[in-house]
XYZ file of C-alpha atoms in Angstrom:
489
model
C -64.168 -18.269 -21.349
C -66.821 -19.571 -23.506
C -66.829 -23.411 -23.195
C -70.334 -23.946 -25.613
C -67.677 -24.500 -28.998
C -66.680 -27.681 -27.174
C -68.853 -30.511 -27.817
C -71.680 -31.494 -25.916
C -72.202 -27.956 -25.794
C -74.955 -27.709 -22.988
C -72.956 -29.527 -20.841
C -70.169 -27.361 -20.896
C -72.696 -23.931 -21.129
C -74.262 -25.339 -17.915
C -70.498 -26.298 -16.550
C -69.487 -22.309 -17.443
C -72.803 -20.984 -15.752
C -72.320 -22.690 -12.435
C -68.608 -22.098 -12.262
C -70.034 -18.433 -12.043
C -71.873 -18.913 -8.409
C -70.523 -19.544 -5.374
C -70.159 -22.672 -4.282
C -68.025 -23.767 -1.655
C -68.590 -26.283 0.820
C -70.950 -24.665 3.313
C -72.120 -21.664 1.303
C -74.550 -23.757 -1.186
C -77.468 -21.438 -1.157
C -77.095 -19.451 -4.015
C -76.714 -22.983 -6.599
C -78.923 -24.414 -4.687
C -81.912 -21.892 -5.390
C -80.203 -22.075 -9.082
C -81.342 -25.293 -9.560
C -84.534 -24.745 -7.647
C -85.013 -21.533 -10.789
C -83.621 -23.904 -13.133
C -86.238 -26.833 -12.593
C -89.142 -24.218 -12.205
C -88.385 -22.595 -15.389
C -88.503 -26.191 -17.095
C -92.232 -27.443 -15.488
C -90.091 -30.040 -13.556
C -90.976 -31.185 -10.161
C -88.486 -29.750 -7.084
C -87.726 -30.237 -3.685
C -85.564 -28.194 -1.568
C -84.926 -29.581 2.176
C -83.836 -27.445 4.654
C -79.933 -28.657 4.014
C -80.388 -27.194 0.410
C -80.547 -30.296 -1.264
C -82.434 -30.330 -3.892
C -84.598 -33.417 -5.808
C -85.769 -32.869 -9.307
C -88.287 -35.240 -11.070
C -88.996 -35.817 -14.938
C -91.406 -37.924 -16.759
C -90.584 -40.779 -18.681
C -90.469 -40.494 -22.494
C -93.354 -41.779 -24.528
C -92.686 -45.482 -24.082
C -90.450 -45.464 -21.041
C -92.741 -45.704 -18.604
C -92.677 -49.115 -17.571
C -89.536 -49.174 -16.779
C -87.756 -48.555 -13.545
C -87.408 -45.093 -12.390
C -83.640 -43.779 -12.116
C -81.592 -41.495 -10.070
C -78.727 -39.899 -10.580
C -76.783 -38.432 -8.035
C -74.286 -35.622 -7.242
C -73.300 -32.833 -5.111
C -73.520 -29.006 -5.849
C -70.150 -28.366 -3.699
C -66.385 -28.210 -4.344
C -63.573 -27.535 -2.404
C -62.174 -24.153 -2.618
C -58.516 -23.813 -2.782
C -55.748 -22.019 -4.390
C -52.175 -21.415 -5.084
C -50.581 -18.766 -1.586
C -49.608 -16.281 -4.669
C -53.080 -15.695 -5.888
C -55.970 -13.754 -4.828
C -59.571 -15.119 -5.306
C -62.615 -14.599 -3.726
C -64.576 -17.520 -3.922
C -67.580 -16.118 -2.558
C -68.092 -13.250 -5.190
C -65.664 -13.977 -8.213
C -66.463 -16.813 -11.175
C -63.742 -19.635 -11.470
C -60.857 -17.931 -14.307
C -62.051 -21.353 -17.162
C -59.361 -22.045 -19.883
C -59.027 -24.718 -21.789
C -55.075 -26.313 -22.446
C -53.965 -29.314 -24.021
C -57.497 -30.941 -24.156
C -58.395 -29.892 -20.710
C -60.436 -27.501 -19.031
C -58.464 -25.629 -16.167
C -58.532 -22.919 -13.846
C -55.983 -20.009 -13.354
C -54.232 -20.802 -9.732
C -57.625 -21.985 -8.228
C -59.493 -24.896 -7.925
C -61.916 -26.121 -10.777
C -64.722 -27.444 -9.052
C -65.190 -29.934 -11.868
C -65.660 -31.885 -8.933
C -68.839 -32.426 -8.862
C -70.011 -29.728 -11.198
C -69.488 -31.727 -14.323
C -72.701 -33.811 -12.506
C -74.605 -30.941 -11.962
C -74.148 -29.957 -15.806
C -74.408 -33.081 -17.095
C -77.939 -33.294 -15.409
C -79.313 -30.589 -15.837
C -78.597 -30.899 -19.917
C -80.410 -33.969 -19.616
C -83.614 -32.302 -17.460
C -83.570 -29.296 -20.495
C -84.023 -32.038 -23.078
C -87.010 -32.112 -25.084
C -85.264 -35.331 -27.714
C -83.360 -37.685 -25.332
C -85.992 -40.645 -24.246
C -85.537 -42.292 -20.838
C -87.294 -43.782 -17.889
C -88.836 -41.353 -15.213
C -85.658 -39.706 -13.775
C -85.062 -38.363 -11.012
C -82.216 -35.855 -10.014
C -80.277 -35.978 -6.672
C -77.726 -32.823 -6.032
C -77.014 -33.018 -2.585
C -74.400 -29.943 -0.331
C -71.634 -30.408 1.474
C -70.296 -33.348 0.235
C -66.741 -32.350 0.492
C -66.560 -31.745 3.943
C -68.676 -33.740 6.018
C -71.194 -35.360 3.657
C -73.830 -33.183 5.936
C -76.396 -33.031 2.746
C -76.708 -36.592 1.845
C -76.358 -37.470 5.664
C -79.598 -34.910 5.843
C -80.727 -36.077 3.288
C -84.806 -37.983 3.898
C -84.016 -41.233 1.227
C -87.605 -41.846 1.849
C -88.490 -38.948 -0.651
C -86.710 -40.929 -3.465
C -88.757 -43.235 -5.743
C -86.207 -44.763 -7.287
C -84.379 -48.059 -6.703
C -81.420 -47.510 -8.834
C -78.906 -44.518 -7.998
C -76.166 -43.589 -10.755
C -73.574 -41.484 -8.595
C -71.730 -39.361 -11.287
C -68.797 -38.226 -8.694
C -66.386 -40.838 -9.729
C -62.860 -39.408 -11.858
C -61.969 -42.108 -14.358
C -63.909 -42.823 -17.254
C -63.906 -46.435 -18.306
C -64.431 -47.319 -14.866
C -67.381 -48.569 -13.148
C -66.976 -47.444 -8.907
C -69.056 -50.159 -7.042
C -67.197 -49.938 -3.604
C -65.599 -46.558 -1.659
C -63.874 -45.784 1.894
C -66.455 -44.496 4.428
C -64.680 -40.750 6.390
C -64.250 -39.751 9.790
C -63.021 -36.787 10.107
C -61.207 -36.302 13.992
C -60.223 -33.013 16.069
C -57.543 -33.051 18.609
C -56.909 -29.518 20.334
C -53.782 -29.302 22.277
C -53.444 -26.638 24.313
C -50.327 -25.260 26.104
C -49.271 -22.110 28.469
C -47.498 -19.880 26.375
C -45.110 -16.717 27.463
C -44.473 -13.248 26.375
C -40.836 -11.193 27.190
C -38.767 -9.285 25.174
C -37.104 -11.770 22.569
C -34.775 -11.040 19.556
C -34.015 -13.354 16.697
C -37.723 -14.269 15.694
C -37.610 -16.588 12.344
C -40.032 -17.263 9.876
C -39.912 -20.405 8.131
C -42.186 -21.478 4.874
C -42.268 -24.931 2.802
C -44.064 -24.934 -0.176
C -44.297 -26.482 -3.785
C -45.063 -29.963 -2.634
C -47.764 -31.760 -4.924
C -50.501 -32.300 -2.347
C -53.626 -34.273 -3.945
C -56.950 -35.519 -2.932
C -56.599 -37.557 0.647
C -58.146 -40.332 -1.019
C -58.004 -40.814 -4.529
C -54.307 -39.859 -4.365
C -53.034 -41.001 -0.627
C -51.119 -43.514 -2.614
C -48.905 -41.999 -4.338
C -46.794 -40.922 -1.048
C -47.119 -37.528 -1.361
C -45.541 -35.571 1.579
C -47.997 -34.019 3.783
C -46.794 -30.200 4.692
C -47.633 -30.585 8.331
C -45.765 -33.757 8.601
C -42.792 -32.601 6.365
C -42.656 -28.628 8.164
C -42.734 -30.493 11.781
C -39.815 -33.320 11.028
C -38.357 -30.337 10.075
C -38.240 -28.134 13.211
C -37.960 -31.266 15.412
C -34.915 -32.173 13.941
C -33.535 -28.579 14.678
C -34.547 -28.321 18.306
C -31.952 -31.027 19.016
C -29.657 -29.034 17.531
C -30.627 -25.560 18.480
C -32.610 -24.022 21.374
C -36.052 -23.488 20.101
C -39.135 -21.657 21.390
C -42.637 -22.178 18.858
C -44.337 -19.291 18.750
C -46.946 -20.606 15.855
C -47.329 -23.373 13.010
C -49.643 -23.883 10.355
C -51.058 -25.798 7.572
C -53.132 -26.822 5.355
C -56.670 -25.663 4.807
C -58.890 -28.957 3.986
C -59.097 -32.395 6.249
C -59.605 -34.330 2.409
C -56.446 -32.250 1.035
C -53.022 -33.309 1.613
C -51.506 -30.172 2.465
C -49.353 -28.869 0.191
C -47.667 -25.688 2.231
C -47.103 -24.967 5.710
C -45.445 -22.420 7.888
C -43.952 -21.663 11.314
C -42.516 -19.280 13.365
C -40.010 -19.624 15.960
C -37.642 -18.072 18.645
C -33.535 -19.127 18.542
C -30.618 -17.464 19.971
C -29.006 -19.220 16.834
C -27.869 -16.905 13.987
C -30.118 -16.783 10.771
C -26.981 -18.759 8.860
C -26.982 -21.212 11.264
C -30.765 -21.955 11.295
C -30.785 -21.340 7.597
C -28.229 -24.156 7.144
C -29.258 -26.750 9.340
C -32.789 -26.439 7.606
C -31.391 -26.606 4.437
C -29.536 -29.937 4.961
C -32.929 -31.270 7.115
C -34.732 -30.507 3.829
C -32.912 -32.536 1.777
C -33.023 -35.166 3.929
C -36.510 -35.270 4.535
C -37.017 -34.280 1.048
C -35.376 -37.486 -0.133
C -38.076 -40.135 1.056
C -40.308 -38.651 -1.625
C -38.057 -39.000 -4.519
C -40.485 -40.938 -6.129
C -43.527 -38.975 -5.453
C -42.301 -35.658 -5.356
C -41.061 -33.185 -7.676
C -38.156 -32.792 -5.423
C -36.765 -29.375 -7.511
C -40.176 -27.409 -7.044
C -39.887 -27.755 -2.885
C -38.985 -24.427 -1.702
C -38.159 -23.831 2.032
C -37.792 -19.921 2.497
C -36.325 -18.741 5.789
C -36.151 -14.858 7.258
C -36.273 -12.696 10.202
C -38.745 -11.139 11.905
C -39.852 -8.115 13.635
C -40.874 -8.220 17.205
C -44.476 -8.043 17.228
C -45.285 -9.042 20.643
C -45.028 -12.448 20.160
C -46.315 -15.513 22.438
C -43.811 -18.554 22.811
C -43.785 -21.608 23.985
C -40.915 -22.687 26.190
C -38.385 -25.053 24.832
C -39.549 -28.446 26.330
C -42.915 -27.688 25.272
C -41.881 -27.106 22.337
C -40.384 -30.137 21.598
C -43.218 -32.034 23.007
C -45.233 -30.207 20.262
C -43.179 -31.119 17.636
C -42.967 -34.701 18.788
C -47.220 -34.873 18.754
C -47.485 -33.424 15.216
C -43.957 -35.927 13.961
C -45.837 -39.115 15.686
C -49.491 -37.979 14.586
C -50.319 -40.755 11.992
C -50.910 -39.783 8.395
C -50.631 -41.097 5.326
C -51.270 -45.000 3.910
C -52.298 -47.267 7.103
C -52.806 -50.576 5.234
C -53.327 -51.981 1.793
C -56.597 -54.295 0.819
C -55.744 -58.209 0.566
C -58.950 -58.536 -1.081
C -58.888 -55.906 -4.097
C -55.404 -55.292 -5.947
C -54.505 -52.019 -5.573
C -56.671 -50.627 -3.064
C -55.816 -48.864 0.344
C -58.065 -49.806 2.595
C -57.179 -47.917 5.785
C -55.938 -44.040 5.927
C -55.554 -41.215 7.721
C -54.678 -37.636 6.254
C -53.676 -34.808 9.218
C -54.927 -32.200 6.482
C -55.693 -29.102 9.238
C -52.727 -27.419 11.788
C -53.911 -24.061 13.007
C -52.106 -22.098 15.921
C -54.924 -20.131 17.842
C -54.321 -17.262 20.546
C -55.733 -17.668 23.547
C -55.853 -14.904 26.639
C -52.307 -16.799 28.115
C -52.071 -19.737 26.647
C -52.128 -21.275 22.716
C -54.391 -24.167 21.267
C -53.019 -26.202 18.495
C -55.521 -27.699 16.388
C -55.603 -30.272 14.474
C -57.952 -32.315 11.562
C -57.638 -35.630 10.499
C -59.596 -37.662 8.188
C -59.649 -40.953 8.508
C -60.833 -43.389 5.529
C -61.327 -47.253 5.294
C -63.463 -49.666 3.431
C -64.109 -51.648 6.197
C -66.056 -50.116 9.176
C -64.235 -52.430 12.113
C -60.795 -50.602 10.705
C -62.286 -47.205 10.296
C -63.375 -47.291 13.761
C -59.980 -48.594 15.404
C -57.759 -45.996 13.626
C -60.743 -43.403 14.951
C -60.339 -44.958 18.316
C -56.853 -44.947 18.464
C -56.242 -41.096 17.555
C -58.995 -40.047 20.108
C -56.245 -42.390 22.558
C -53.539 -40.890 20.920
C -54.402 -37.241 21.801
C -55.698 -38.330 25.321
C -51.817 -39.796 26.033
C -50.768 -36.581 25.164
C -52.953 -34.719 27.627
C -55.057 -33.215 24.240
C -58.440 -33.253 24.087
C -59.686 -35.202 20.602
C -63.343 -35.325 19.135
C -65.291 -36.983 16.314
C -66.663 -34.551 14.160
C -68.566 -36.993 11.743
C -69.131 -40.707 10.670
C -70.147 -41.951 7.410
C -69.656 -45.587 6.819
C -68.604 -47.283 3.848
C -70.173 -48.425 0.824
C -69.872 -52.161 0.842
C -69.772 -54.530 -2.448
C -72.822 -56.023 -3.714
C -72.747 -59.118 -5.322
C -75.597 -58.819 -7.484
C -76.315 -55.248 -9.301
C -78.843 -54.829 -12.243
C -77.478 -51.639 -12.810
C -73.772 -53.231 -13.008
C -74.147 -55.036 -15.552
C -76.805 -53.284 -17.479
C -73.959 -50.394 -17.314
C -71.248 -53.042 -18.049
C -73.166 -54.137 -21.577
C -73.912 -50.599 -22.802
C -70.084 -49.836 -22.023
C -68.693 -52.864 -23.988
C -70.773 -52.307 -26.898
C -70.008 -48.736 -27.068
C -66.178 -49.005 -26.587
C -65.318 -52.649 -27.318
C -63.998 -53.255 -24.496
C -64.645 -54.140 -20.727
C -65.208 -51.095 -18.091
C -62.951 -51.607 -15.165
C -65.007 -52.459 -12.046
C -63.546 -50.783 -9.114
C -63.447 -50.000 -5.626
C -62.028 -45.897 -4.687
C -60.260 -45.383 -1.725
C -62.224 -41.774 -1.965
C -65.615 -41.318 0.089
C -68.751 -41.718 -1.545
C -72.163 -40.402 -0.831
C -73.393 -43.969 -1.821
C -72.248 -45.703 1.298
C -74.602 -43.102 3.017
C -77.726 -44.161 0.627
C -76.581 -47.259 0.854
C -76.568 -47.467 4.711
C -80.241 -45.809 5.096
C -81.610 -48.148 2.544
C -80.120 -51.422 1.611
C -82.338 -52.318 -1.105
C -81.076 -49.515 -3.831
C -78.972 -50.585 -6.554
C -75.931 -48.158 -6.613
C -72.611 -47.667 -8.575
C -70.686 -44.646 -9.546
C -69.216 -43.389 -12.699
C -67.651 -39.634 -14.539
C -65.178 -38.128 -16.721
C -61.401 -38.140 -16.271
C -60.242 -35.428 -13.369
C -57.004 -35.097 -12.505
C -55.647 -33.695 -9.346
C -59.130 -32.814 -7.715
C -59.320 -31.207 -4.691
C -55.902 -29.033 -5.679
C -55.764 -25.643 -7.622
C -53.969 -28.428 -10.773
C -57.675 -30.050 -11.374
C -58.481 -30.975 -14.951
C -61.210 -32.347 -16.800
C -60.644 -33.995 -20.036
C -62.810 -32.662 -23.000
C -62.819 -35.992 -24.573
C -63.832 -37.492 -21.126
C -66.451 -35.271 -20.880
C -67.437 -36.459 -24.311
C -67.836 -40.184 -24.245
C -69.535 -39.783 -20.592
C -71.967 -37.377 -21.810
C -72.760 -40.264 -24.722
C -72.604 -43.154 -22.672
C -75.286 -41.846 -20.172
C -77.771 -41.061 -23.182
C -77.105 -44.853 -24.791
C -77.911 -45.945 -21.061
C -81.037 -43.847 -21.139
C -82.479 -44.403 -24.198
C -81.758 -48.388 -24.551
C -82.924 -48.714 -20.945
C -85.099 -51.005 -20.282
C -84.769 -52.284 -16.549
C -88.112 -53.288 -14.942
């Protein structure tokens, strides 16, 4: 779809040419040597580190250049998802674009407006030849989604500027100055498995649950998949005999799942498993009335060939069940110091089954968020216990602190008076549950002046992402009033 009769109509033409190359956490190369085209093409200065992040530099206008230098910061990434009924290929197809009810969309996949509205919105500014500013420089950094690897690579030495405008926030009107720092945990559990001739093989499959982004939505009590599937079958193996043969779910640590599946041995009858889950549905399905769309959770059941399957025995089973049930997820604690905020969480976003020779590992992903390093590290502490009780073997797979409050921020409040006189009204200031890359700049050098703003997205991180057109809009305008009445030194 052609986005350029929206207004501002670079942005979107750089939003539709991106959404064309692959992008995906992990497989940045091809944007990245985009941008690296994109800044030659323009005479602009460009750095490309061997994480593919990439550092652009521009001049200041005629009369800018006293003034600080600014940065302004995103990530080339998104998280690539979509709906079990559609088939994508991320790494050769362009996201399907529409526009519906004043938002831009994406047909059964995610957007990726997250964070490629930054990468537009800069580079529209870079192509400029009539919007003034201060020397700027342009931070995209990779693989922000997943482990924050590119701004944790990332040499902050190689920046000139003091001030860092992070445009990877999702509600305009609001001014980010605070955000959780991740950990993201493995556990592998790994058990003896069997193989015999066996009958009565079930396949069971939830889906339809709303899911969301592990941080930005964790409070709205959302059912995770893994969570809901497991209560599910753990509730059933006290009632019937059950032997696991697999169970999955989920895709991405910073998603809440929203689908899982299992399979399963019972000498019950397929009405008799079918009914019990049913009723176990319901039940379970009823501590989400508030959160869920409890009409649009499906739980199909059917019967299986014999494929040569590996079990697990019944007791093992259970035990199983009983790790995944007792595995914490979801809201841990809520701030006393910021209305509103969670401060501690843990999402159990990853369950794979994987085959081994005789045996079968069980893997698992958490990520675990908090604004207050002290927490983050106890809750990372105590699942690396937790799997350890359980005779499973857990790891931390990365670390990225928080980004603390500052009390004093030239950038705040310069932002804050541009926003006011714009809109007539106060921005919000906030703290975001989310991860930031600013508590990583933050942490490698104390002395930059950071806060975070962006456009209204809705459901990031799920193939239901939006961007508002209209947010888009008064973004694109209130970064080029903050330019071109800028005049921090």
């Amino acid at each position: 779809m052609n986005l350029e009769n929206y207004y501002p109509e670079r942005v979107f033409h750089y939003f539709t040419e991106i959404s064309k190359i692959p992008r995906c956490s992990g497989n940045e190369k091809a944007i990245s040597d985009y941008l690296v085209d994109f800044a030659k093409k323009h005479n602009l200065f460009v750095y490309q580190d061997e994480s593919n992040n990439i550092l652009i530099r521009k001049k200041a206008s005629e009369g800018y250049e006293k003034y600080e230098s600014i940065c302004l910061q995103g990530h080339m990434d998104m998280v690539c998802d979509k709906n079990k009924d559609v088939e994508f290929d991320f790494c050769n197809s362009p996201i399907n674009i529409y526009v519906e009810d004043g938002y831009i969309k994406a047909r059964g996949t995610t957007l990726g407006a997250d964070n490629g509205i930054s990468v537009a919105i800069c580079l529209s500014i870079l192509e400029s030849d009539t919007i003034k500013h201060p020397a700027l420089e342009i931070l995209l950094t990779t693989d922000e989604e997943v482990s924050m690897s590119g701004a944790e690579n990332f040499d902050v030495n190689k920046l000139e500027s003091k001030i860092l405008v992070n445009i990877d926030s999702e509600e305009y009107g609001s001014i980010y100055v605070s955000s959780a720092g991740c950990s993201a945990v493995s556990s592998s559990y790994v058990i003896t498995s069997n193989k015999s001739d066996i009958s009565n093989i079930y396949e069971v499959e939830l889906t339809g649950l709303l899911g969301g982004h592990s941080g930005a939505d964790i409070h709205e009590n959302t059912a995770n998949a893994n969570n809901f599937l497991a209560n599910l079958l753990f509730k059933l193996s006290y009632m019937k005999e059950l032997k696991l043969i697999s169970i999955n779910g989920g895709s991405k640590n910073n998603t809440i799942p929203r689908e899982a599946s299992a399979k399963f041995v019972s000498e019950a009858s397929f009405s008799e498993i079918k009914k019990a889950l049913d009723l176990f549905k319901d039940s379970i399905a009823f501590r989400y009335v508030e959160s869920e769309k409890l009409e649009n959770i499906k739980l199909e059941v059917r019967e299986i060939k014999n494929e040569n399957y590996s079990y697990l025995s019944t007791k093992d089973t259970k035990d199983l069940l009983a790790y995944i049930v007792n595995h914490p997820t979801g809201v841990i604690r809520k701030s006393n110091e910021i209305e509103g905020l969670i401060q501690t969480s843990t999402n159990l976003g990853i369950l794979e089954t994987r085959e081994l020779e005789d045996k079968k590992e069980f893997y698992f992903n958490s990520l675990v968020r908090s604004s207050k390093t002290e927490e983050q590290r106890y809750v990372v502490d105590y699942l690396l216990d937790y799997a350890k009780n359980n005779k499973a073997k857990g790891e931390i797979l990365d670390f990225a602190a928080p980004w603390e409050y500052k009390e004093e921020s030239k950038v705040r409040e310069y932002f804050k008076k541009v926003f006011f006189e714009q809109n007539g009204y106060e921005p919000r200031i906030l703290a975001i549950h989310a991860g930031l890359e600013c508590g990583i700049f933050a942490e490698k050098n104390a002395d930059l002046d950071i806060i975070s703003i962006g456009p209204d997205i809705k459901n990031p991180h799920t193939p239901d992402e939006k961007m508002s057109l209209e947010a888009v809009k008064n973004t694109w305008e209130y970064l080029i009033k903050i330019l071109e009445g800028y005049k921090i030194d």
